[in-house]
Amino acid sequence: MARAIGLLLVVLLLASCRLSADPMPTPTSTPPTPTPIPTAIPTPTAIPPPKVDPIGAIFERQAALQTFRQSLLIDLQGVSPGGQPIAMKVWAEGESARPDSRLQVGTDALGGPVGFQVLQVGGRLYLNFFGAWVALEAEALPPGVPLVPIPTGADPRELVSVLMGAQVVPGSGESVRGTPTDSLRFTLPPDRAEALARLLLVGPTVALLQGSPTYTEAGGELAVGRDDGFVRRITLYLRGYSGGDSTRAFSLQSQTELWDVNDPAIAVTPPTEPALQLPRLPPIQIAPPAGRS
């Protein structure tokens, strides 16, 4: 009996030790899920593509244009001071091997068709009016006198300064001498018409109408090869009136076509016939305004 009581005491003692060694766990609360901090994710800003002037891109391509054949036709319609209609044409055809060119030029401005040949080779100008060649150093020409006396001598790049930034819309895109093209029609503000007229070398031509011109409209169309991007046709127009009289309206249209682009067989050489060398022209002296030395 005593042994049983002793054994019971031992069991109770061990139980009390276990209770003291393993205290009851204190209840813990589940921590709340933290609210995520809102992070502003920037919306990617689309970088606009660089603005490209379509006409500027066309003329940039012409830097690779080296040789070509070309034709030109200018048609001028106007009214004389006496109210009589005036009409004249200028035409040309030839070839260019940059920077040289050879052209056969004609006009009916004198009442009947007349023509001459003009070559520009290596800084020298050759003219043939009556079967004999006359040579002139290009550097001897006074400022403002064109080397080749026809519109756009036959190099489309000469128009780039006037046509850059023009308002453009898609054009007809028809075939030019068998070459499929894409085209742009463009409109120029009237204040550029004077500059365009100078590049077309038609200022003296329009002056035949007697009276300084007032330009009211200017524009045209560029057709470029669909496969190579080279200019194949340039159509330009100018409209206005003469001598400050709105009833004396005039219109001028110019069309240049190019073909055989970058043909290696095209070459421009000086004439083999003897040429009369004109003397160098003296430089033009411009007198300073009164009151200045």
Rosetta silent file (secondary structure, phi, psi, omega in degrees, C-alpha in Angstrom):
SEQUENCE: MARAIGLLLVVLLLASCRLSADPMPTPTSTPPTPTPIPTAIPTPTAIPPPKVDPIGAIFERQAALQTFRQSLLIDLQGVSPGGQPIAMKVWAEGESARPDSRLQVGTDALGGPVGFQVLQVGGRLYLNFFGAWVALEAEALPPGVPLVPIPTGADPRELVSVLMGAQVVPGSGESVRGTPTDSLRFTLPPDRAEALARLLLVGPTVALLQGSPTYTEAGGELAVGRDDGFVRRITLYLRGYSGGDSTRAFSLQSQTELWDVNDPAIAVTPPTEPALQLPRLPPIQIAPPAGRS
SCORE:     score description
SCORE:     0.000 S_00000001
   1 L     0.000  -47.436  179.238    0.000    0.000    0.000 S_00000001
   2 H   -61.876  -35.461  179.300    2.748    2.334    0.995 S_00000001
   3 H   -65.969  -38.102 -179.522    4.506    1.363   -2.214 S_00000001
   4 H   -67.259  -39.912  179.587    1.463    2.279   -4.259 S_00000001
   5 H   -65.338  -39.775  179.641    1.137    5.609   -2.505 S_00000001
   6 H   -62.922  -41.318  179.736    4.801    6.336   -3.157 S_00000001
   7 H   -64.251  -37.495  179.074    4.373    5.482   -6.812 S_00000001
   8 H   -65.467  -38.946  178.735    1.365    7.805   -6.999 S_00000001
   9 H   -63.814  -40.187  179.642    3.394   10.627   -5.479 S_00000001
  10 H   -62.723  -42.630 -179.183    6.123   10.115   -8.032 S_00000001
  11 H   -63.583  -43.595  179.473    3.606   10.283  -10.854 S_00000001
  12 H   -63.304  -38.733 -179.811    2.059   13.473   -9.446 S_00000001
  13 H   -64.493  -44.599  178.936    5.516   15.014   -9.012 S_00000001
  14 H   -63.597  -36.586 -178.760    6.457   14.250  -12.623 S_00000001
  15 H   -67.451  -39.910  179.833    3.182   15.686  -13.832 S_00000001
  16 H   -67.485  -34.060  178.283    3.723   18.922  -11.921 S_00000001
  17 H   -66.392  -39.909 -179.714    7.236   19.214  -13.364 S_00000001
  18 H   -65.413  -38.602  179.217    5.914   18.773  -16.892 S_00000001
  19 H   -64.064  -36.901  179.834    3.287   21.476  -16.324 S_00000001
  20 H   -75.725  -29.178 -178.710    5.933   23.867  -15.121 S_00000001
  21 H   -79.251  -32.064 -178.081    8.280   22.999  -17.983 S_00000001
  22 L  -117.393   82.286  178.661    5.611   23.314  -20.731 S_00000001
  23 L   -68.355  155.022 -179.328    3.501   26.335  -19.998 S_00000001
  24 L   -65.949  133.596 -179.289    0.361   26.730  -22.001 S_00000001
  25 L   -67.173  140.537  177.575    0.958   28.761  -25.152 S_00000001
  26 L   -81.401  135.675 -178.886   -0.508   32.199  -25.157 S_00000001
  27 L   -62.908  137.386  177.655   -2.906   32.769  -28.014 S_00000001
  28 L  -116.831  144.995  179.923   -1.501   34.971  -30.811 S_00000001
  29 L   -92.946  144.512  179.234   -3.496   37.013  -33.316 S_00000001
  30 L   -71.475  123.827 -178.426   -2.819   36.735  -37.066 S_00000001
  31 L   -64.245  143.217 -179.291   -1.150   39.971  -38.271 S_00000001
  32 L   -66.986  147.653  177.129   -3.233   41.854  -40.836 S_00000001
  33 L   -68.152  122.874 -177.062   -2.155   41.662  -44.460 S_00000001
  34 L   -64.179  139.596  177.795   -0.350   44.929  -45.216 S_00000001
  35 L   -73.085  125.133 -178.359   -2.084   47.165  -47.731 S_00000001
  36 L   -62.521  139.259  178.216    0.145   47.447  -50.807 S_00000001
  37 L   -75.813  121.068 -178.112    1.589   50.899  -51.373 S_00000001
  38 L   -62.579  131.103  179.001    0.200   52.164  -54.661 S_00000001
  39 L  -114.611  123.938 -179.863    2.973   52.631  -57.178 S_00000001
  40 L   -78.470  113.721  177.973    2.378   54.923  -60.156 S_00000001
  41 L   -92.616  113.023 -176.632    3.520   53.087  -63.264 S_00000001
  42 L   -64.815  134.720  175.807    4.230   55.707  -65.926 S_00000001
  43 L   -73.089  126.281 -178.859    2.458   55.137  -69.176 S_00000001
  44 L   -56.128  129.157  178.623    5.059   54.860  -71.930 S_00000001
  45 L   -91.112  119.714 -179.539    5.069   58.059  -73.955 S_00000001
  46 L   -68.862  126.212  177.580    5.263   57.363  -77.640 S_00000001
  47 L   -81.067  117.245 -178.081    8.092   59.320  -79.218 S_00000001
  48 L   -63.968  141.122  177.967    6.692   60.881  -82.359 S_00000001
  49 L   -63.994  151.051  179.499    8.683   60.016  -85.445 S_00000001
  50 L   -59.856  140.276 -178.931   10.750   62.839  -86.846 S_00000001
  51 L   -73.925  123.496 -177.446    8.794   65.041  -89.208 S_00000001
  52 L  -111.262  125.769  175.138    9.960   64.409  -92.729 S_00000001
  53 L   -75.977  115.121 -175.887    9.312   66.870  -95.503 S_00000001
  54 H   -60.421  -36.799  179.382    8.191   64.609  -98.387 S_00000001
  55 H   -71.339  -38.918  176.356    9.516   66.992 -101.017 S_00000001
  56 H   -60.698  -39.108  178.515   12.781   67.371  -99.135 S_00000001
  57 H   -64.931  -37.756  178.580   13.120   63.576  -99.049 S_00000001
  58 H   -62.890  -47.097 -177.041   12.549   63.411 -102.804 S_00000001
  59 H   -71.002  -28.285  175.565   15.247   65.960 -103.530 S_00000001
  60 H   -63.108  -36.529  178.456   17.665   64.311 -101.121 S_00000001
  61 H   -64.430  -28.083 -175.691   17.365   61.183 -103.243 S_00000001
  62 H   -70.859   -6.128  176.218   18.385   63.163 -106.337 S_00000001
  63 H   -61.668  -26.060  179.439   21.944   63.420 -105.017 S_00000001
  64 H   -89.466    2.709  179.132   22.495   60.019 -106.653 S_00000001
  65 L   -83.997  114.361 -173.915   21.155   61.261 -110.002 S_00000001
  66 L  -110.547  -47.168 -179.954   24.195   61.587 -112.257 S_00000001
  67 E  -130.577  149.055  179.409   23.163   61.298 -115.909 S_00000001
  68 E  -170.859  160.606  169.457   19.822   61.673 -117.661 S_00000001
  69 E  -105.567  153.404 -176.013   18.066   62.919 -120.765 S_00000001
  70 E  -150.578  155.268  172.589   15.395   65.570 -120.474 S_00000001
  71 E  -132.779  156.190 -176.321   12.791   67.564 -122.326 S_00000001
  72 E  -144.203  142.387  173.093   11.094   70.783 -121.386 S_00000001
  73 E  -140.336  128.781  174.851    8.055   72.752 -122.501 S_00000001
  74 E  -118.208  134.577  179.924    6.944   76.166 -121.223 S_00000001
  75 E  -126.477  120.204 -179.756    3.613   77.655 -122.209 S_00000001
  76 E  -116.758  130.327  176.192    2.832   81.294 -121.430 S_00000001
  77 E  -126.412  135.013  179.954   -0.571   82.923 -121.930 S_00000001
  78 E  -159.470 -168.696 -177.995   -1.285   86.564 -121.137 S_00000001
  79 E  -133.614  132.232  179.027   -2.845   89.851 -122.192 S_00000001
  80 L   -74.921  166.462  177.331   -1.048   92.884 -123.622 S_00000001
  81 L   -57.870  -27.315  178.672   -1.655   96.411 -122.295 S_00000001
  82 L   -85.045    3.719  178.628   -3.973   96.945 -125.272 S_00000001
  83 L    89.040    6.961 -179.897   -6.084   93.922 -124.327 S_00000001
  84 L   -87.806  139.479  178.520   -4.707   91.609 -127.032 S_00000001
  85 E   -68.093  143.565  177.588   -3.972   87.982 -126.106 S_00000001
  86 E  -124.427  135.128  177.575   -0.318   86.961 -126.044 S_00000001
  87 E  -140.738  138.936  175.826    0.917   83.388 -126.283 S_00000001
  88 E  -153.650  156.842  179.371    4.430   81.977 -126.510 S_00000001
  89 E  -131.159  150.547  170.739    6.250   78.716 -125.965 S_00000001
  90 E  -130.293  135.747  179.751    9.798   77.693 -125.063 S_00000001
  91 E  -137.502  159.249  179.921   10.998   74.130 -125.507 S_00000001
  92 E  -159.152  154.033  175.525   14.249   72.250 -125.028 S_00000001
  93 E  -152.960  142.971 -179.883   15.649   68.737 -125.195 S_00000001
  94 E   175.775 -153.779 -178.142   19.041   67.302 -124.376 S_00000001
  95 E  -144.542  160.066 -179.855   21.068   65.407 -121.828 S_00000001
  96 E  -134.720  140.190  169.028   23.029   66.040 -118.645 S_00000001
  97 E  -129.626   94.625 -170.450   26.036   64.433 -117.031 S_00000001
  98 L   -44.243  131.948    3.972   26.344   66.364 -113.820 S_00000001
  99 L   -95.572   13.862 -175.434   27.460   69.074 -113.691 S_00000001
 100 E   -94.712  157.106 -179.793   27.574   69.394 -117.494 S_00000001
 101 E  -153.019  154.491  176.178   24.629   69.622 -119.891 S_00000001
 102 E  -136.364  126.257 -174.189   23.829   69.910 -123.595 S_00000001
 103 E  -139.146  144.005  169.951   20.493   71.275 -124.783 S_00000001
 104 E  -104.478  117.700 -172.492   18.748   72.240 -127.986 S_00000001
 105 E  -112.703  142.355  177.322   16.497   75.192 -127.157 S_00000001
 106 E  -141.750  158.809  177.896   13.700   76.713 -129.236 S_00000001
 107 E  -156.745  156.239  173.605   11.047   79.407 -128.906 S_00000001
 108 L  -112.594   21.054 -176.169    8.339   81.121 -130.914 S_00000001
 109 L   -64.570  -21.455 -178.006    8.638   84.368 -128.942 S_00000001
 110 L   -95.965   14.505  178.729    9.821   86.243 -132.054 S_00000001
 111 L    98.132  -13.478  177.556    6.786   85.325 -134.107 S_00000001
 112 L  -155.438  161.357 -176.909    8.244   82.140 -135.565 S_00000001
 113 L   -68.497  128.303  172.987   10.259   79.170 -134.298 S_00000001
 114 E  -133.163  154.742 -177.274   13.948   79.884 -133.696 S_00000001
 115 E  -148.054  168.371  176.289   16.477   77.757 -131.884 S_00000001
 116 E  -157.796  165.105  175.925   20.028   77.465 -130.619 S_00000001
 117 E  -107.890  147.738  177.531   22.276   74.991 -128.875 S_00000001
 118 E  -139.867  131.777  175.926   23.808   75.515 -125.469 S_00000001
 119 E  -123.281  140.303  171.704   26.475   73.470 -123.713 S_00000001
 120 E  -123.197  110.942 -174.547   27.789   73.865 -120.223 S_00000001
 121 E  -134.991  119.308  172.686   31.051   71.942 -119.804 S_00000001
 122 L    53.302   43.095  177.773   33.593   72.316 -117.036 S_00000001
 123 L    80.104    9.244  178.146   32.753   75.887 -116.108 S_00000001
 124 E  -122.907  141.510 -179.736   32.573   77.078 -119.699 S_00000001
 125 E  -107.522  130.513  177.496   29.446   77.994 -121.623 S_00000001
 126 E  -117.857  129.029  178.386   29.140   77.273 -125.369 S_00000001
 127 E  -122.316  140.402  177.973   26.383   78.856 -127.464 S_00000001
 128 E  -133.517  105.080 -178.742   25.553   78.135 -131.090 S_00000001
 129 L   -99.492  -41.375 -172.664   22.974   80.450 -132.695 S_00000001
 130 L  -128.787   34.870  177.756   23.848   80.510 -136.395 S_00000001
 131 L    92.476   -1.788  178.497   26.050   77.466 -136.932 S_00000001
 132 L  -123.848  140.127 -178.009   29.129   78.815 -135.148 S_00000001
 133 E   -87.646  139.456  174.494   30.107   78.164 -131.556 S_00000001
 134 E  -121.241  132.567 -178.209   30.820   80.964 -129.110 S_00000001
 135 E  -110.227  146.485  179.775   32.562   80.206 -125.809 S_00000001
 136 E  -148.414  132.999  175.621   32.308   82.144 -122.568 S_00000001
 137 E   -67.018  128.504 -177.474   33.780   81.478 -119.162 S_00000001
 138 H   -60.865  -34.257 -178.360   30.898   80.807 -116.787 S_00000001
 139 H   -67.618  -17.432 -177.993   32.636   82.775 -114.028 S_00000001
 140 H   -82.527   -9.560 -178.788   32.588   85.843 -116.262 S_00000001
 141 L   -70.825  139.647  177.016   28.809   86.029 -116.312 S_00000001
 142 L   -61.704  153.585  178.172   27.338   88.825 -114.206 S_00000001
 143 L   -57.023  138.926  178.032   25.523   87.735 -111.035 S_00000001
 144 L    90.918  -12.047  177.004   21.982   86.611 -111.700 S_00000001
 145 L   -86.191  123.171 -175.474   22.589   85.609 -115.320 S_00000001
 146 L   -69.019  148.357  175.590   21.765   81.901 -115.644 S_00000001
 147 L   -70.481  -41.366  178.529   24.346   79.497 -116.992 S_00000001
 148 L  -117.482  113.840 -170.478   21.716   77.654 -118.978 S_00000001
 149 L   -79.931   52.053  171.801   18.972   79.988 -120.216 S_00000001
 150 L  -141.891  161.440 -178.612   16.022   77.640 -119.750 S_00000001
 151 L   -62.429  140.879  176.307   13.948   76.729 -116.703 S_00000001
 152 L    47.723   38.933 -172.691   15.473   74.297 -114.208 S_00000001
 153 L     3.287  -30.942  162.404   18.442   73.850 -116.621 S_00000001
 154 L   148.916   25.302  177.514   17.700   70.268 -116.250 S_00000001
 155 L  -121.700  110.174 -176.452   18.622   69.597 -112.708 S_00000001
 156 H   -61.472  -22.543 -178.093   15.653   69.084 -110.379 S_00000001
 157 H   -63.487  -21.618 -177.364   17.784   69.841 -107.315 S_00000001
 158 H   -66.152  -15.769 -177.920   17.776   73.515 -108.222 S_00000001
 159 H   -91.922   -7.401 -168.786   14.145   73.749 -107.090 S_00000001
 160 H   -60.851  -36.906 -176.227   14.620   72.355 -103.596 S_00000001
 161 H   -65.527  -27.224 -178.599   15.007   75.714 -101.826 S_00000001
 162 H   -89.883  -35.501 -172.521   11.613   76.891 -103.099 S_00000001
 163 H   -87.781  -15.855 -179.579    9.624   73.662 -102.831 S_00000001
 164 L   -58.300  133.544  177.096   10.708   72.569  -99.333 S_00000001
 165 L    80.324    6.431  179.114    7.804   72.686  -96.893 S_00000001
 166 L   -67.425  154.290  175.017    5.127   73.046  -99.567 S_00000001
 167 E   -73.827  128.577 -173.057    1.645   71.720  -98.865 S_00000001
 168 E  -127.225  151.095  172.254    1.372   68.329 -100.573 S_00000001
 169 E  -140.990  157.469  178.022   -1.301   65.772 -101.459 S_00000001
 170 E   -59.188  142.385  179.286   -1.020   62.521 -103.453 S_00000001
 171 L  -102.677 -161.082 -173.134   -0.955   63.037 -107.208 S_00000001
 172 L   -73.982  -35.534  177.932   -1.963   61.005 -110.221 S_00000001
 173 L    66.697   34.600 -179.401    1.035   58.644 -110.234 S_00000001
 174 L   -81.537  169.191  179.233    0.824   57.893 -113.946 S_00000001
 175 L   -73.723  139.900  177.351    3.573   56.319 -116.043 S_00000001
 176 E  -118.348  110.339 -179.213    6.234   58.704 -117.443 S_00000001
 177 L    50.603   43.855  175.643    7.892   57.438 -120.633 S_00000001
 178 L    86.557   -1.901 -179.648    7.201   53.860 -119.595 S_00000001
 179 E  -103.629  119.718  175.924    8.349   54.242 -115.967 S_00000001
 180 L   -61.979  139.160 -177.595    5.695   53.751 -113.255 S_00000001
 181 E  -133.702  159.507  164.600    5.720   56.691 -110.845 S_00000001
 182 E  -112.345  148.027 -174.046    4.271   57.962 -107.602 S_00000001
 183 E  -138.188  158.059  176.153    3.557   61.655 -107.454 S_00000001
 184 E  -127.736  129.935  171.152    2.887   64.540 -105.097 S_00000001
 185 E   -93.982  141.138 -176.529    0.932   67.659 -105.919 S_00000001
 186 E  -135.648  153.339  177.662    2.075   70.738 -104.049 S_00000001
 187 E  -125.727  133.421  179.167    0.900   74.286 -103.485 S_00000001
 188 E  -106.418  145.964  173.606    3.202   77.190 -102.715 S_00000001
 189 L   -66.162  150.875 -176.850    2.245   80.384 -100.896 S_00000001
 190 H   -55.984  -27.837 -177.025    2.140   83.398 -103.225 S_00000001
 191 H   -72.161   -9.238  175.865    5.225   84.920 -101.586 S_00000001
 192 H   -96.498   -7.255 -176.298    7.317   82.075 -103.015 S_00000001
 193 H   -62.625  -37.890 -179.219    6.081   82.559 -106.554 S_00000001
 194 H   -63.388  -42.754  178.198    8.662   85.231 -107.299 S_00000001
 195 H   -64.787  -38.497  177.779   11.488   82.920 -106.237 S_00000001
 196 H   -65.017  -39.893  178.799   10.022   80.129 -108.340 S_00000001
 197 H   -61.976  -37.415  178.577    9.823   82.452 -111.333 S_00000001
 198 H   -66.606  -40.762  178.962   13.519   83.277 -110.938 S_00000001
 199 H   -67.391  -33.598  176.911   14.439   79.592 -110.850 S_00000001
 200 L   -76.036   -9.203 -178.678   12.319   78.997 -113.924 S_00000001
 201 L    58.847   35.717 -178.549   14.148   81.893 -115.552 S_00000001
 202 L  -108.317    4.784  176.861   10.823   83.245 -116.754 S_00000001
 203 H   -55.376  -52.851  176.564   11.035   86.705 -115.218 S_00000001
 204 H   -61.647  -32.292  179.889   12.185   88.229 -118.526 S_00000001
 205 H   -66.119  -46.458  178.927    9.634   86.055 -120.335 S_00000001
 206 H   -65.600  -29.842  179.092    6.747   87.325 -118.240 S_00000001
 207 H   -63.576  -20.590  176.592    8.108   90.857 -118.720 S_00000001
 208 L   -61.632  -19.710  177.503    7.231   90.477 -122.395 S_00000001
 209 L   -75.430   -8.165  178.049    3.648   91.016 -121.246 S_00000001
 210 L    67.895  106.344 -178.674    4.766   94.559 -120.329 S_00000001
 211 L   117.591  137.768 -178.468    4.311   95.472 -116.711 S_00000001
 212 L   -62.904  138.638 -177.378    5.638   93.947 -113.511 S_00000001
 213 E   -81.001  146.639  168.757    3.875   90.667 -112.646 S_00000001
 214 E  -114.004  116.434 -176.576    1.777   90.087 -109.561 S_00000001
 215 E   -91.343  133.297 -179.232    1.726   86.367 -108.715 S_00000001
 216 E  -115.384  -24.169 -178.733   -1.395   84.943 -107.109 S_00000001
 217 E  -142.871  145.709  176.367   -0.934   81.157 -107.419 S_00000001
 218 E  -153.972  142.583  179.212    1.996   78.769 -107.627 S_00000001
 219 E   174.549 -161.844  179.920    2.304   75.008 -107.428 S_00000001
 220 E   162.893 -157.733 -177.604    2.792   71.857 -109.426 S_00000001
 221 E  -148.567  138.035  174.972    3.414   68.127 -109.271 S_00000001
 222 E  -111.840  128.305  175.712    6.465   65.903 -108.804 S_00000001
 223 E  -115.057  126.301 -178.370    6.476   62.382 -110.228 S_00000001
 224 E  -120.523  148.475  178.923    9.207   60.027 -109.024 S_00000001
 225 E   -58.203  130.119 -177.096   10.097   56.531 -110.183 S_00000001
 226 L   -63.986  -30.667 -175.888    8.260   53.966 -108.077 S_00000001
 227 L   -94.404  -28.055 -174.592   11.270   51.652 -108.001 S_00000001
 228 L  -121.486  -11.353  176.862   14.193   54.075 -107.747 S_00000001
 229 L    76.272    8.227  178.735   12.831   57.364 -106.367 S_00000001
 230 L   -85.755  142.650 -179.891   14.386   59.510 -109.098 S_00000001
 231 E   -63.504  131.705  177.410   12.409   62.462 -110.425 S_00000001
 232 E  -116.315  -21.560  178.233   10.846   61.707 -113.821 S_00000001
 233 E  -152.656  137.085  173.544    8.539   64.678 -114.259 S_00000001
 234 E  -125.653  117.404  175.948    8.277   68.180 -112.790 S_00000001
 235 E  -113.217  127.318 -178.100    5.152   70.180 -113.586 S_00000001
 236 E  -129.475  148.492  174.986    5.016   73.775 -112.362 S_00000001
 237 E  -139.478  149.154  173.544    2.495   76.571 -112.766 S_00000001
 238 E  -133.667  138.362  176.704    2.376   80.270 -112.010 S_00000001
 239 E  -135.674  150.680  179.254   -0.680   82.513 -112.273 S_00000001
 240 E   176.830 -152.362  177.995   -1.185   86.214 -111.729 S_00000001
 241 E  -147.178  160.857 -171.491   -1.746   89.472 -113.585 S_00000001
 242 E  -105.484  148.537  172.063    0.424   92.106 -115.250 S_00000001
 243 L    58.666   25.776 -179.366    1.044   95.782 -114.596 S_00000001
 244 L    71.349   10.038 -177.632   -1.171   95.907 -111.516 S_00000001
 245 L  -109.087  109.431 -175.531   -4.236   95.318 -113.733 S_00000001
 246 L   -65.231  -16.304  177.949   -6.248   92.291 -112.595 S_00000001
 247 L   -79.119  -13.547  179.552   -7.940   92.088 -116.010 S_00000001
 248 L   -98.520   62.572 -177.367   -4.591   91.278 -117.612 S_00000001
 249 E   -71.127  148.055  174.552   -4.358   87.780 -116.172 S_00000001
 250 E  -136.047  158.599  174.808   -1.544   85.452 -117.215 S_00000001
 251 E  -140.722  144.327  178.632   -0.688   81.820 -116.661 S_00000001
 252 E  -135.969  131.967  177.209    2.550   79.945 -117.141 S_00000001
 253 E  -128.684  136.826  179.908    3.077   76.208 -117.072 S_00000001
 254 E  -126.714  136.215  176.657    6.366   74.354 -117.257 S_00000001
 255 E  -135.105  122.761  177.438    6.852   70.608 -117.638 S_00000001
 256 E  -116.074  133.742  175.598   10.211   68.826 -117.523 S_00000001
 257 E  -120.927  142.789  178.769   10.590   65.075 -118.099 S_00000001
 258 E  -122.564  142.405  176.067   13.655   62.943 -117.381 S_00000001
 259 E  -150.770  178.514 -173.724   14.513   59.494 -118.723 S_00000001
 260 L    49.118   47.576 -176.579   17.515   57.171 -119.256 S_00000001
 261 L   -67.050  131.247  178.910   18.395   57.932 -115.653 S_00000001
 262 L    56.409   35.886  174.600   22.008   57.085 -114.707 S_00000001
 263 L   -77.602  117.749 -176.930   22.723   55.710 -118.175 S_00000001
 264 L   -66.861  -13.332 -179.853   26.552   55.401 -118.320 S_00000001
 265 L   -77.900  -12.558 -177.926   26.481   56.009 -122.083 S_00000001
 266 L   -80.840  126.722  177.336   25.452   59.658 -121.572 S_00000001
 267 L  -145.210  148.385  178.291   28.380   62.083 -121.797 S_00000001
 268 L  -119.955  121.082 -178.541   28.691   65.805 -122.511 S_00000001
 269 L  -124.725  156.696  178.832   31.802   66.991 -124.336 S_00000001
 270 L   -64.385  157.671  178.327   32.865   70.377 -125.722 S_00000001
 271 L   -65.761  146.453  179.267   32.146   71.086 -129.397 S_00000001
 272 L   -83.791  -19.894  179.423   34.799   69.960 -131.863 S_00000001
 273 L   -72.530  155.215  176.191   34.261   72.972 -134.107 S_00000001
 274 L   -59.375  140.970 -179.234   36.323   76.121 -133.526 S_00000001
 275 E  -120.627  135.108  174.854   34.717   78.388 -130.945 S_00000001
 276 E   -77.017  120.560 -179.815   35.005   82.123 -130.732 S_00000001
 277 E   -86.993  114.447  177.270   36.178   82.972 -127.232 S_00000001
 278 L   -74.508  146.608  179.062   34.361   86.027 -125.918 S_00000001
 279 L   -66.206  152.564  178.402   36.407   88.350 -123.700 S_00000001
 280 L   -65.638  133.778 -179.407   35.897   88.149 -119.980 S_00000001
 281 L   -76.913  139.115  178.159   33.273   90.607 -118.842 S_00000001
 282 L   -67.250  149.757  178.780   34.416   93.193 -116.302 S_00000001
 283 L   -63.907  147.361  179.985   32.893   92.851 -112.823 S_00000001
 284 L   -80.132  126.600  178.717   29.815   94.926 -112.192 S_00000001
 285 L   -96.293  123.181  179.146   30.468   97.814 -109.825 S_00000001
 286 L  -101.010  118.110 -178.905   27.523   98.679 -107.586 S_00000001
 287 L   -68.690  137.915  178.265   27.620  102.264 -106.378 S_00000001
 288 L   -68.674  154.658  177.916   27.074  102.675 -102.634 S_00000001
 289 L   -57.756  152.948  179.600   23.932  104.501 -101.490 S_00000001
 290 L   -58.980  138.378  179.801   24.183  108.268 -101.225 S_00000001
 291 L    93.102   -5.239  178.529   25.725  109.428  -97.989 S_00000001
 292 L  -120.438  148.009  179.219   27.923  106.338  -97.631 S_00000001
 293 L  -105.359    0.000    0.000   31.499  105.886  -98.707 S_00000001
